[in-house]
Each structure stands twice: as C-alpha cells, then as structure tokens.
Amino acid sequence: MGRRENALLMSLKGANVTLLDYSDVALEKAQTLFSQFNCRARFIRGDALTIPNYLINNFDISMSFGLAEHFKYPQRQQIFNFHFILLKEKGISFISVPNAFCFPYRIAHLFLK
C-alpha cells in the first residue's frame, strides 16, 4: 500500500477516497497521514485479489502506483482486472508499474540500496 500520498492528494482536491490494503499496519499509517491533513477516507482491510462485491462498479477512478509488479501472471492480470471492475461506466483507471530496465528506476534503485 505504501503511504497513499496519491490518494491523499485526490482527497485534498475534494475526492471521496477509499483505500484498500491487507495490512492493518499500512492502513493505520494511511489513517495517520490523512488525519494529519484533516482529510477523510474510507479504509478497507482486504485483498486486492478478492474483491468485495459492494466495491464493484462503485468508483469513477481507480488507481495504484507500485502494486502490480509484486505479482506474477496470472495474479498480475487479476490486479489489472480488479481496477476495471471497480469502475462505474465511463470510469478511468491509472495503474503505474515500474520497469526494472528503466534508467531512472535503476539509478533510484542504486541509491535506495
């Protein structure tokens, strides 16, 4: 899950935000971050590979940054599918998957070691 800065930015711009993670610790960190900025969100403990029915067709936007690369096929395809079944008609999804061969990624990776 990371810290969900992108979701926080959406919330700061007035969006109703929902965050999903399997980790209670990650959700607590996200709640702390949101409270520091006086932002509200819905925090759901769950697995991105098992979608709760009440989330299907419920969102205008779905997004993840740095999630899909942690999975191999067929689970990675499930992650992509998950983003799209969440969307209402005419919804849009943003999915960012780092490319290990991308030069800026390699440089950042070296500095993080």
XYZ file of N, CA and C in Angstrom:
339
model
N 0.804 -1.184 0.000
C 0.000 0.000 0.000
C 0.851 1.253 0.000
N 1.957 1.227 0.633
C 2.713 2.464 0.743
C 1.988 3.409 1.679
N 2.213 4.685 1.520
C 1.565 5.645 2.402
C 0.360 6.314 1.765
N 0.133 6.069 0.498
C -1.049 6.578 -0.193
C -1.067 8.087 -0.386
N 0.096 8.635 -0.721
C 0.149 10.070 -0.966
C -0.730 10.483 -2.147
N -0.809 9.652 -3.176
C -1.648 9.991 -4.329
C -3.115 10.063 -3.933
N -3.560 9.141 -3.101
C -4.942 9.179 -2.617
C -5.168 10.413 -1.753
N -4.177 10.764 -0.957
C -4.273 11.971 -0.133
C -4.423 13.208 -1.018
N -3.641 13.286 -2.075
C -3.750 14.422 -2.999
C -5.148 14.504 -3.610
N -5.711 13.370 -3.965
C -7.071 13.350 -4.511
C -8.061 13.852 -3.462
N -7.884 13.414 -2.225
C -8.754 13.848 -1.135
C -8.641 15.352 -0.899
N -7.426 15.861 -0.935
C -7.214 17.296 -0.750
C -7.898 18.123 -1.841
N -8.091 17.509 -3.005
C -8.780 18.177 -4.114
C -10.296 17.957 -4.070
N -10.780 17.273 -3.016
C -12.217 17.116 -2.834
C -12.795 15.765 -3.186
N -11.987 14.818 -3.591
C -12.488 13.489 -3.952
C -12.864 12.690 -2.709
N -13.876 11.841 -2.851
C -14.176 10.841 -1.831
C -13.237 9.675 -2.090
N -12.409 9.346 -1.112
C -11.323 8.388 -1.311
C -11.579 7.117 -0.512
N -11.301 5.980 -1.154
C -11.349 4.676 -0.499
C -9.992 4.022 -0.691
N -9.429 3.499 0.391
C -8.137 2.813 0.332
C -8.334 1.367 0.758
N -7.696 0.456 0.043
C -7.779 -0.975 0.325
C -6.388 -1.517 0.570
N -6.223 -2.277 1.650
C -4.952 -2.946 1.911
C -5.209 -4.147 2.803
N -4.356 -5.154 2.689
C -4.462 -6.327 3.549
C -3.751 -6.121 4.879
N -2.962 -5.078 5.002
C -2.133 -4.838 6.184
C -2.772 -3.815 7.116
N -3.041 -4.235 8.351
C -3.559 -3.302 9.349
C -2.563 -2.180 9.610
N -1.276 -2.513 9.626
C -0.235 -1.507 9.872
C -0.250 -0.452 8.767
N -0.342 -0.892 7.520
C -0.376 0.051 6.396
C -1.615 0.940 6.467
N -2.749 0.352 6.830
C -3.971 1.148 6.949
C -3.863 2.161 8.081
N -3.260 1.756 9.189
C -3.069 2.689 10.309
C -2.163 3.847 9.902
N -1.102 3.548 9.160
C -0.209 4.612 8.678
C -0.949 5.560 7.742
N -1.786 5.008 6.876
C -2.565 5.844 5.963
C -3.556 6.702 6.743
N -4.198 6.122 7.748
C -5.137 6.893 8.570
C -4.425 8.043 9.268
N -3.227 7.783 9.773
C -2.440 8.830 10.423
C -2.111 9.941 9.438
N -1.675 9.567 8.245
C -1.348 10.552 7.218
C -2.564 11.412 6.883
N -3.698 10.782 6.672
C -4.910 11.521 6.323
C -5.339 12.446 7.457
N -5.227 11.975 8.688
C -5.633 12.818 9.818
C -4.708 14.024 9.969
N -3.437 13.871 9.621
C -2.500 14.997 9.687
C -2.915 16.134 8.752
N -3.626 15.793 7.696
C -4.070 16.795 6.730
C -5.571 17.083 6.852
N -6.173 16.588 7.915
C -7.600 16.800 8.159
C -8.460 16.266 7.019
N -8.062 15.150 6.441
C -8.780 14.539 5.326
C -9.479 13.271 5.791
N -10.593 13.005 5.141
C -11.342 11.789 5.443
C -11.193 10.804 4.290
N -11.285 9.535 4.639
C -11.263 8.475 3.628
C -11.927 7.250 4.227
N -12.277 6.330 3.365
C -12.781 5.035 3.809
C -11.611 4.074 3.698
N -11.279 3.410 4.810
C -10.156 2.481 4.870
C -10.718 1.070 4.982
N -10.368 0.218 4.016
C -10.900 -1.144 3.967
C -9.759 -2.136 4.061
N -9.882 -3.063 5.015
C -8.919 -4.162 5.099
C -9.414 -5.245 4.157
N -8.588 -5.558 3.149
C -8.987 -6.558 2.178
C -7.840 -6.904 1.254
N -8.093 -7.862 0.409
C -7.094 -8.395 -0.512
C -7.456 -7.964 -1.929
N -6.520 -7.390 -2.634
C -6.774 -6.918 -3.997
C -7.076 -8.057 -4.966
N -6.834 -9.289 -4.571
C -7.146 -10.437 -5.429
C -8.533 -11.010 -5.137
N -9.168 -10.542 -4.063
C -10.512 -10.989 -3.694
C -11.360 -9.741 -3.473
N -12.140 -9.394 -4.449
C -12.851 -8.128 -4.434
C -14.183 -8.256 -3.711
N -14.407 -7.427 -2.695
C -15.734 -7.409 -2.061
C -16.783 -6.928 -3.073
N -17.905 -7.621 -3.137
C -18.937 -7.298 -4.133
C -19.426 -5.861 -4.042
N -19.468 -5.303 -2.839
C -20.011 -3.955 -2.688
C -19.108 -2.880 -3.303
N -17.894 -3.244 -3.709
C -16.997 -2.281 -4.353
C -17.133 -2.267 -5.877
N -17.729 -3.308 -6.440
C -17.829 -3.444 -7.895
C -18.722 -2.342 -8.473
N -18.271 -1.739 -9.578
C -18.999 -0.665 -10.279
C -19.329 0.508 -9.360
N -18.413 0.851 -8.483
C -18.696 1.837 -7.442
C -17.832 3.100 -7.524
N -16.873 3.159 -8.463
C -15.896 4.249 -8.461
C -15.766 4.909 -9.827
N -15.498 6.198 -9.804
C -15.211 6.940 -11.029
C -13.754 6.767 -11.442
N -12.887 6.586 -10.455
C -11.448 6.440 -10.693
C -10.917 5.313 -9.824
N -10.057 4.479 -10.395
C -9.276 3.520 -9.601
C -7.811 3.756 -9.949
N -6.959 3.594 -8.957
C -5.540 3.826 -9.242
C -4.657 3.042 -8.294
N -3.493 2.675 -8.818
C -2.437 2.093 -7.986
C -1.098 2.450 -8.614
N -0.150 2.658 -7.745
C 1.194 3.037 -8.166
C 2.172 2.143 -7.421
N 2.732 1.162 -8.131
C 3.687 0.271 -7.493
C 3.053 -0.907 -6.790
N 1.952 -1.426 -7.310
C 1.318 -2.618 -6.741
C 1.522 -3.829 -7.649
N 1.192 -3.687 -8.920
C 1.131 -4.831 -9.837
C 2.456 -5.563 -9.987
N 3.581 -4.853 -9.852
C 4.874 -5.521 -10.057
C 5.196 -6.544 -8.976
N 4.429 -6.554 -7.898
C 4.658 -7.528 -6.831
C 4.002 -8.875 -7.133
N 3.324 -8.973 -8.268
C 2.610 -10.186 -8.645
C 3.118 -10.700 -9.979
N 3.028 -11.999 -10.166
C 3.335 -12.632 -11.445
C 2.018 -13.089 -12.068
N 2.059 -13.345 -13.389
C 0.885 -13.852 -14.075
C 0.491 -15.188 -13.448
N -0.765 -15.502 -13.175
C -1.991 -14.795 -13.555
C -2.468 -13.762 -12.519
N -1.845 -13.721 -11.348
C -2.285 -12.768 -10.334
C -2.128 -11.314 -10.797
N -1.089 -11.025 -11.570
C -0.914 -9.656 -12.064
C -2.092 -9.260 -12.944
N -2.552 -10.177 -13.782
C -3.730 -9.889 -14.611
C -4.950 -9.656 -13.732
N -5.079 -10.417 -12.648
C -6.185 -10.214 -11.710
C -6.141 -8.806 -11.106
N -4.943 -8.327 -10.802
C -4.794 -6.977 -10.256
C -5.299 -5.948 -11.274
N -4.923 -6.113 -12.535
C -5.413 -5.193 -13.573
C -6.937 -5.274 -13.685
N -7.472 -6.500 -13.723
C -8.918 -6.688 -13.826
C -9.643 -6.042 -12.650
N -9.067 -6.173 -11.463
C -9.634 -5.605 -10.244
C -9.893 -4.113 -10.423
N -8.911 -3.416 -10.983
C -9.059 -1.972 -11.170
C -10.255 -1.640 -12.065
N -10.478 -2.450 -13.087
C -11.515 -2.126 -14.053
C -12.909 -2.509 -13.584
N -13.062 -3.576 -12.823
C -14.417 -3.933 -12.380
C -14.900 -3.035 -11.244
N -13.993 -2.297 -10.647
C -14.400 -1.325 -9.625
C -15.118 -0.129 -10.235
N -14.868 0.129 -11.516
C -15.289 1.374 -12.150
C -16.750 1.397 -12.570
N -17.335 2.585 -12.404
C -18.639 2.864 -12.985
C -18.450 2.988 -14.496
N -19.571 3.027 -15.219
C -19.486 3.255 -16.662
C -18.783 4.590 -16.914
N -17.868 4.610 -17.848
C -17.049 5.775 -18.206
C -16.028 6.139 -17.130
N -15.763 5.217 -16.196
C -14.710 5.448 -15.210
C -13.339 5.304 -15.847
N -12.334 5.719 -15.120
C -10.961 5.668 -15.636
C -10.042 5.074 -14.574
N -9.044 4.330 -15.031
C -8.091 3.695 -14.124
C -6.679 4.159 -14.450
N -5.908 4.397 -13.405
C -4.493 4.739 -13.527
C -3.697 3.657 -12.822
N -2.833 2.981 -13.563
C -2.004 1.920 -12.993
C -0.568 2.177 -13.423
N 0.312 2.299 -12.457
C 1.723 2.515 -12.754
C 2.513 1.295 -12.299
N 3.288 0.751 -13.224
C 4.121 -0.413 -12.922
C 5.560 -0.050 -13.264
N 6.432 0.039 -12.262
C 7.831 0.368 -12.553
C 8.456 -0.651 -13.501
N 9.300 -0.165 -14.377
C 10.023 -1.014 -15.306
C 11.453 -1.151 -14.790
N 11.848 -2.347 -14.427
C 13.169 -2.583 -13.838
C 14.309 -2.206 -14.777
N 14.046 -2.098 -16.077
C 15.095 -1.751 -17.031
C 15.117 -0.255 -17.363
N 14.209 0.498 -16.772
C 14.146 1.943 -16.991
C 15.329 2.614 -16.286
N 16.052 3.467 -17.003
C 17.256 4.087 -16.455
C 17.000 4.844 -15.146
N 15.988 5.729 -15.062
C 15.747 6.415 -13.781
C 15.431 5.445 -12.644
N 14.717 4.361 -12.959
C 14.420 3.359 -11.939
C 15.710 2.714 -11.438
N 16.599 2.366 -12.344
C 17.869 1.726 -11.958
C 18.692 2.658 -11.066
N 18.759 3.939 -11.408
C 19.503 4.913 -10.608
C 18.887 5.020 -9.216
N 17.578 5.172 -9.151
C 16.902 5.272 -7.848
C 17.130 4.009 -7.033
N 17.075 2.862 -7.688
C 17.277 1.582 -7.004
C 18.680 1.513 -6.387
N 19.676 2.005 -7.102
C 21.045 2.021 -6.571
C 21.148 2.890 -5.323
N 20.484 4.039 -5.339
C 20.548 4.943 -4.192
C 19.782 4.408 -2.987
N 18.774 3.593 -3.232
C 17.971 3.058 -2.130
C 18.612 1.852 -1.463
N 19.625 1.274 -2.096
C 20.287 0.099 -1.512
C 21.138 0.462 -0.336
